[in-house]
Amino acid sequence: MIILNNGRIKQGEFAAVLGPSGAGKTTFLVSLAGKCTLPSEGTVMVNDTNVRDLHAVEMVPQFEVFFDGLSVIEHLVFMLLSNPQILISDEPTSGLDSYNASLVISALKKLSKSGKIVICSIHQPSCDIFREFNSLMLIAEGKMVFHGSLDECKAVFESINLHCPLNYNPAEFYIRAVSNQSEGYVEKIMESYHDRSLEYDGTSLDTSLGHIQL
């Protein structure tokens, strides 16, 4: 399973990780946090330092690891006690109504605006919540299919004649497209995205993850 061959996440980025169920989103996030226990190859660097050698990254897992009575916000507060440069959250809005989901996303976005890197997988986001992110990571079949801005994603999809209908949720459209294996869209999207080059200044999370054995 190849999660990500190469990539860079910039300071202040608020990234949504999208993909069909079983695509590898949680494995990807755990690997970014340096907490993957599966046999794997590759490195994750924070400003040229291996993520395993520092405490700049904190992760809020999908399943409760503190106390059953804690809310999502309270879990986030615990993670922020160490003032991490990078916060990773696995499906922070799962099980929440639209109002509380919006509150959580607003809190995470505020953290990214303070200069932190915030990455979270998101399950079936509403259009309003999806638009709060300034970056999208699309994962399918254990591969990073796309990473860039929402506008860039729209352009990549349209370049292979995949146009999101008006009044349709873009997040759902992207997930449905990469779930359709018979059409070969994953390979087409990756080919269109492949030659993009990214250059950023400031704090960054560099990834070069190879195979993760499942």
mmCIF file of N, CA and C in Angstrom, residues 9-76:
data_model
loop_
_atom_site.group_PDB
_atom_site.id
_atom_site.type_symbol
_atom_site.label_atom_id
_atom_site.label_comp_id
_atom_site.label_asym_id
_atom_site.label_seq_id
_atom_site.Cartn_x
_atom_site.Cartn_y
_atom_site.Cartn_z
ATOM 1 N N ILE A 9 3.399 20.016 3.246
ATOM 2 C CA ILE A 9 2.256 20.724 3.819
ATOM 3 C C ILE A 9 2.781 21.989 4.473
ATOM 4 N N LYS A 10 2.239 23.124 4.118
ATOM 5 C CA LYS A 10 2.819 24.399 4.553
ATOM 6 C C LYS A 10 2.219 24.899 5.865
ATOM 7 N N GLN A 11 2.938 25.834 6.474
ATOM 8 C CA GLN A 11 2.488 26.487 7.693
ATOM 9 C C GLN A 11 1.162 27.202 7.443
ATOM 10 N N GLY A 12 0.217 27.050 8.378
ATOM 11 C CA GLY A 12 -1.080 27.699 8.247
ATOM 12 C C GLY A 12 -2.069 26.952 7.378
ATOM 13 N N GLU A 13 -1.672 25.780 6.906
ATOM 14 C CA GLU A 13 -2.562 25.004 6.037
ATOM 15 C C GLU A 13 -3.626 24.295 6.870
ATOM 16 N N PHE A 14 -4.865 24.389 6.410
ATOM 17 C CA PHE A 14 -5.995 23.697 7.041
ATOM 18 C C PHE A 14 -6.480 22.677 6.034
ATOM 19 N N ALA A 15 -6.017 21.445 6.191
ATOM 20 C CA ALA A 15 -6.184 20.430 5.161
ATOM 21 C C ALA A 15 -7.240 19.404 5.527
ATOM 22 N N ALA A 16 -8.123 19.145 4.580
ATOM 23 C CA ALA A 16 -9.119 18.084 4.719
ATOM 24 C C ALA A 16 -8.604 16.836 4.020
ATOM 25 N N VAL A 17 -8.713 15.698 4.688
ATOM 26 C CA VAL A 17 -8.349 14.417 4.086
ATOM 27 C C VAL A 17 -9.641 13.690 3.751
ATOM 28 N N LEU A 18 -9.874 13.502 2.460
ATOM 29 C CA LEU A 18 -11.105 12.873 1.978
ATOM 30 C C LEU A 18 -10.782 11.562 1.272
ATOM 31 N N GLY A 19 -11.739 10.669 1.278
ATOM 32 C CA GLY A 19 -11.582 9.432 0.535
ATOM 33 C C GLY A 19 -12.651 8.433 0.920
ATOM 34 N N PRO A 20 -12.879 7.446 0.088
ATOM 35 C CA PRO A 20 -13.866 6.410 0.406
ATOM 36 C C PRO A 20 -13.459 5.638 1.657
ATOM 37 N N SER A 21 -14.407 4.950 2.255
ATOM 38 C CA SER A 21 -14.106 4.099 3.409
ATOM 39 C C SER A 21 -13.079 3.040 3.011
ATOM 40 N N GLY A 22 -12.074 2.850 3.861
ATOM 41 C CA GLY A 22 -11.047 1.863 3.578
ATOM 42 C C GLY A 22 -9.957 2.333 2.643
ATOM 43 N N ALA A 23 -9.955 3.622 2.302
ATOM 44 C CA ALA A 23 -8.962 4.136 1.351
ATOM 45 C C ALA A 23 -7.576 4.263 1.966
ATOM 46 N N GLY A 24 -7.504 4.356 3.300
ATOM 47 C CA GLY A 24 -6.210 4.506 3.958
ATOM 48 C C GLY A 24 -6.034 5.825 4.678
ATOM 49 N N LYS A 25 -7.133 6.534 4.946
ATOM 50 C CA LYS A 25 -7.044 7.866 5.562
ATOM 51 C C LYS A 25 -6.437 7.808 6.967
ATOM 52 N N THR A 26 -6.934 6.898 7.793
ATOM 53 C CA THR A 26 -6.428 6.818 9.167
ATOM 54 C C THR A 26 -4.972 6.375 9.188
ATOM 55 N N THR A 27 -4.615 5.405 8.365
ATOM 56 C CA THR A 27 -3.224 4.958 8.284
ATOM 57 C C THR A 27 -2.321 6.105 7.857
ATOM 58 N N PHE A 28 -2.793 6.901 6.919
ATOM 59 C CA PHE A 28 -2.045 8.070 6.453
ATOM 60 C C PHE A 28 -1.815 9.061 7.586
ATOM 61 N N LEU A 29 -2.874 9.377 8.335
ATOM 62 C CA LEU A 29 -2.755 10.346 9.424
ATOM 63 C C LEU A 29 -1.841 9.833 10.533
ATOM 64 N N VAL A 30 -2.004 8.563 10.887
ATOM 65 C CA VAL A 30 -1.158 7.976 11.931
ATOM 66 C C VAL A 30 0.309 7.991 11.499
ATOM 67 N N SER A 31 0.556 7.757 10.217
ATOM 68 C CA SER A 31 1.922 7.787 9.704
ATOM 69 C C SER A 31 2.497 9.198 9.758
ATOM 70 N N LEU A 32 1.689 10.189 9.408
ATOM 71 C CA LEU A 32 2.145 11.575 9.490
ATOM 72 C C LEU A 32 2.534 11.945 10.913
ATOM 73 N N ALA A 33 1.789 11.423 11.874
ATOM 74 C CA ALA A 33 2.060 11.734 13.279
ATOM 75 C C ALA A 33 3.238 10.938 13.835
ATOM 76 N N GLY A 34 3.794 10.035 13.018
ATOM 77 C CA GLY A 34 4.916 9.225 13.473
ATOM 78 C C GLY A 34 4.518 8.140 14.441
ATOM 79 N N LYS A 35 3.249 7.724 14.380
ATOM 80 C CA LYS A 35 2.740 6.750 15.342
ATOM 81 C C LYS A 35 2.282 5.451 14.683
ATOM 82 N N CYS A 36 2.675 5.244 13.438
ATOM 83 C CA CYS A 36 2.250 4.034 12.732
ATOM 84 C C CYS A 36 3.003 2.822 13.274
ATOM 85 N N THR A 37 2.270 1.799 13.686
ATOM 86 C CA THR A 37 2.880 0.584 14.233
ATOM 87 C C THR A 37 2.991 -0.523 13.187
ATOM 88 N N LEU A 38 2.460 -0.267 11.992
ATOM 89 C CA LEU A 38 2.557 -1.245 10.916
ATOM 90 C C LEU A 38 3.946 -1.173 10.279
ATOM 91 N N PRO A 39 4.442 -2.284 9.721
ATOM 92 C CA PRO A 39 5.713 -2.235 8.986
ATOM 93 C C PRO A 39 5.613 -1.212 7.853
ATOM 94 N N SER A 40 6.560 -0.286 7.803
ATOM 95 C CA SER A 40 6.455 0.789 6.816
ATOM 96 C C SER A 40 7.835 1.269 6.400
ATOM 97 N N GLU A 41 7.860 2.022 5.307
ATOM 98 C CA GLU A 41 9.082 2.631 4.799
ATOM 99 C C GLU A 41 8.823 4.110 4.570
ATOM 100 N N GLY A 42 9.876 4.925 4.683
ATOM 101 C CA GLY A 42 9.728 6.336 4.390
ATOM 102 C C GLY A 42 9.930 7.195 5.621
ATOM 103 N N THR A 43 9.879 8.508 5.422
ATOM 104 C CA THR A 43 10.106 9.454 6.511
ATOM 105 C C THR A 43 9.095 10.583 6.469
ATOM 106 N N VAL A 44 8.850 11.167 7.628
ATOM 107 C CA VAL A 44 8.050 12.384 7.743
ATOM 108 C C VAL A 44 8.921 13.393 8.471
ATOM 109 N N MET A 45 9.171 14.548 7.849
ATOM 110 C CA MET A 45 10.077 15.541 8.403
ATOM 111 C C MET A 45 9.325 16.819 8.751
ATOM 112 N N VAL A 46 9.692 17.429 9.866
ATOM 113 C CA VAL A 46 9.200 18.749 10.235
ATOM 114 C C VAL A 46 10.402 19.670 10.250
ATOM 115 N N ASN A 47 10.487 20.542 9.236
ATOM 116 C CA ASN A 47 11.645 21.438 9.111
ATOM 117 C C ASN A 47 12.960 20.664 9.211
ATOM 118 N N ASP A 48 13.070 19.622 8.407
ATOM 119 C CA ASP A 48 14.283 18.801 8.296
ATOM 120 C C ASP A 48 14.563 17.924 9.515
ATOM 121 N N THR A 49 13.615 17.807 10.440
ATOM 122 C CA THR A 49 13.763 16.932 11.601
ATOM 123 C C THR A 49 12.725 15.824 11.527
ATOM 124 N N ASN A 50 13.145 14.593 11.734
ATOM 125 C CA ASN A 50 12.218 13.467 11.687
ATOM 126 C C ASN A 50 11.135 13.638 12.740
ATOM 127 N N VAL A 51 9.889 13.423 12.338
ATOM 128 C CA VAL A 51 8.752 13.638 13.231
ATOM 129 C C VAL A 51 8.833 12.763 14.483
ATOM 130 N N ARG A 52 9.506 11.641 14.388
ATOM 131 C CA ARG A 52 9.630 10.747 15.543
ATOM 132 C C ARG A 52 10.579 11.302 16.610
ATOM 133 N N ASP A 53 11.388 12.306 16.226
ATOM 134 C CA ASP A 53 12.399 12.835 17.139
ATOM 135 C C ASP A 53 11.982 14.125 17.832
ATOM 136 N N LEU A 54 10.752 14.539 17.657
ATOM 137 C CA LEU A 54 10.314 15.778 18.302
ATOM 138 C C LEU A 54 8.871 15.657 18.759
ATOM 139 N N HIS A 55 8.422 16.684 19.453
ATOM 140 C CA HIS A 55 7.063 16.680 19.998
ATOM 141 C C HIS A 55 6.228 17.794 19.369
ATOM 142 N N ALA A 56 6.514 18.084 18.094
ATOM 143 C CA ALA A 56 5.820 19.175 17.416
ATOM 144 C C ALA A 56 4.475 18.747 16.860
ATOM 145 N N VAL A 57 4.195 17.434 16.888
ATOM 146 C CA VAL A 57 2.979 16.905 16.273
ATOM 147 C C VAL A 57 2.122 16.221 17.330
ATOM 148 N N GLU A 58 0.839 16.560 17.341
ATOM 149 C CA GLU A 58 -0.115 15.883 18.217
ATOM 150 C C GLU A 58 -1.259 15.353 17.370
ATOM 151 N N MET A 59 -1.808 14.214 17.772
ATOM 152 C CA MET A 59 -2.911 13.612 17.022
ATOM 153 C C MET A 59 -4.096 13.330 17.927
ATOM 154 N N VAL A 60 -5.279 13.691 17.444
ATOM 155 C CA VAL A 60 -6.534 13.358 18.116
ATOM 156 C C VAL A 60 -7.153 12.207 17.328
ATOM 157 N N PRO A 61 -7.101 10.975 17.845
ATOM 158 C CA PRO A 61 -7.628 9.833 17.097
ATOM 159 C C PRO A 61 -9.147 9.845 17.029
ATOM 160 N N GLN A 62 -9.676 9.038 16.120
ATOM 161 C CA GLN A 62 -11.129 8.967 15.965
ATOM 162 C C GLN A 62 -11.785 8.373 17.198
ATOM 163 N N PHE A 63 -11.138 7.410 17.827
ATOM 164 C CA PHE A 63 -11.722 6.741 18.982
ATOM 165 C C PHE A 63 -11.181 7.355 20.262
ATOM 166 N N GLU A 64 -12.029 7.463 21.264
ATOM 167 C CA GLU A 64 -11.669 8.130 22.505
ATOM 168 C C GLU A 64 -10.532 7.397 23.212
ATOM 169 N N VAL A 65 -9.517 8.178 23.640
ATOM 170 C CA VAL A 65 -8.389 7.579 24.344
ATOM 171 C C VAL A 65 -8.201 8.213 25.716
ATOM 172 N N PHE A 66 -9.022 9.205 26.061
ATOM 173 C CA PHE A 66 -8.936 9.839 27.368
ATOM 174 C C PHE A 66 -10.076 9.338 28.258
ATOM 175 N N PHE A 67 -11.165 10.085 28.288
ATOM 176 C CA PHE A 67 -12.305 9.733 29.119
ATOM 177 C C PHE A 67 -13.565 9.785 28.273
ATOM 178 N N ASP A 68 -14.479 8.884 28.544
ATOM 179 C CA ASP A 68 -15.702 8.803 27.755
ATOM 180 C C ASP A 68 -16.496 10.099 27.786
ATOM 181 N N GLY A 69 -16.418 10.846 28.882
ATOM 182 C CA GLY A 69 -17.246 12.038 29.021
ATOM 183 C C GLY A 69 -16.709 13.276 28.339
ATOM 184 N N LEU A 70 -15.499 13.215 27.765
ATOM 185 C CA LEU A 70 -14.913 14.398 27.147
ATOM 186 C C LEU A 70 -15.522 14.661 25.775
ATOM 187 N N SER A 71 -15.752 15.932 25.494
ATOM 188 C CA SER A 71 -16.241 16.327 24.175
ATOM 189 C C SER A 71 -15.068 16.394 23.201
ATOM 190 N N VAL A 72 -15.388 16.587 21.905
ATOM 191 C CA VAL A 72 -14.335 16.724 20.899
ATOM 192 C C VAL A 72 -13.458 17.924 21.223
ATOM 193 N N ILE A 73 -14.085 19.044 21.588
ATOM 194 C CA ILE A 73 -13.330 20.250 21.921
ATOM 195 C C ILE A 73 -12.401 19.991 23.102
ATOM 196 N N GLU A 74 -12.888 19.274 24.108
ATOM 197 C CA GLU A 74 -12.060 18.991 25.283
ATOM 198 C C GLU A 74 -10.874 18.088 24.925
ATOM 199 N N HIS A 75 -11.088 17.141 24.017
ATOM 200 C CA HIS A 75 -9.969 16.333 23.537
ATOM 201 C C HIS A 75 -8.934 17.222 22.845
ATOM 202 N N LEU A 76 -9.405 18.176 22.043
ATOM 203 C CA LEU A 76 -8.494 19.088 21.355
ATOM 204 C C LEU A 76 -7.703 19.924 22.352
#
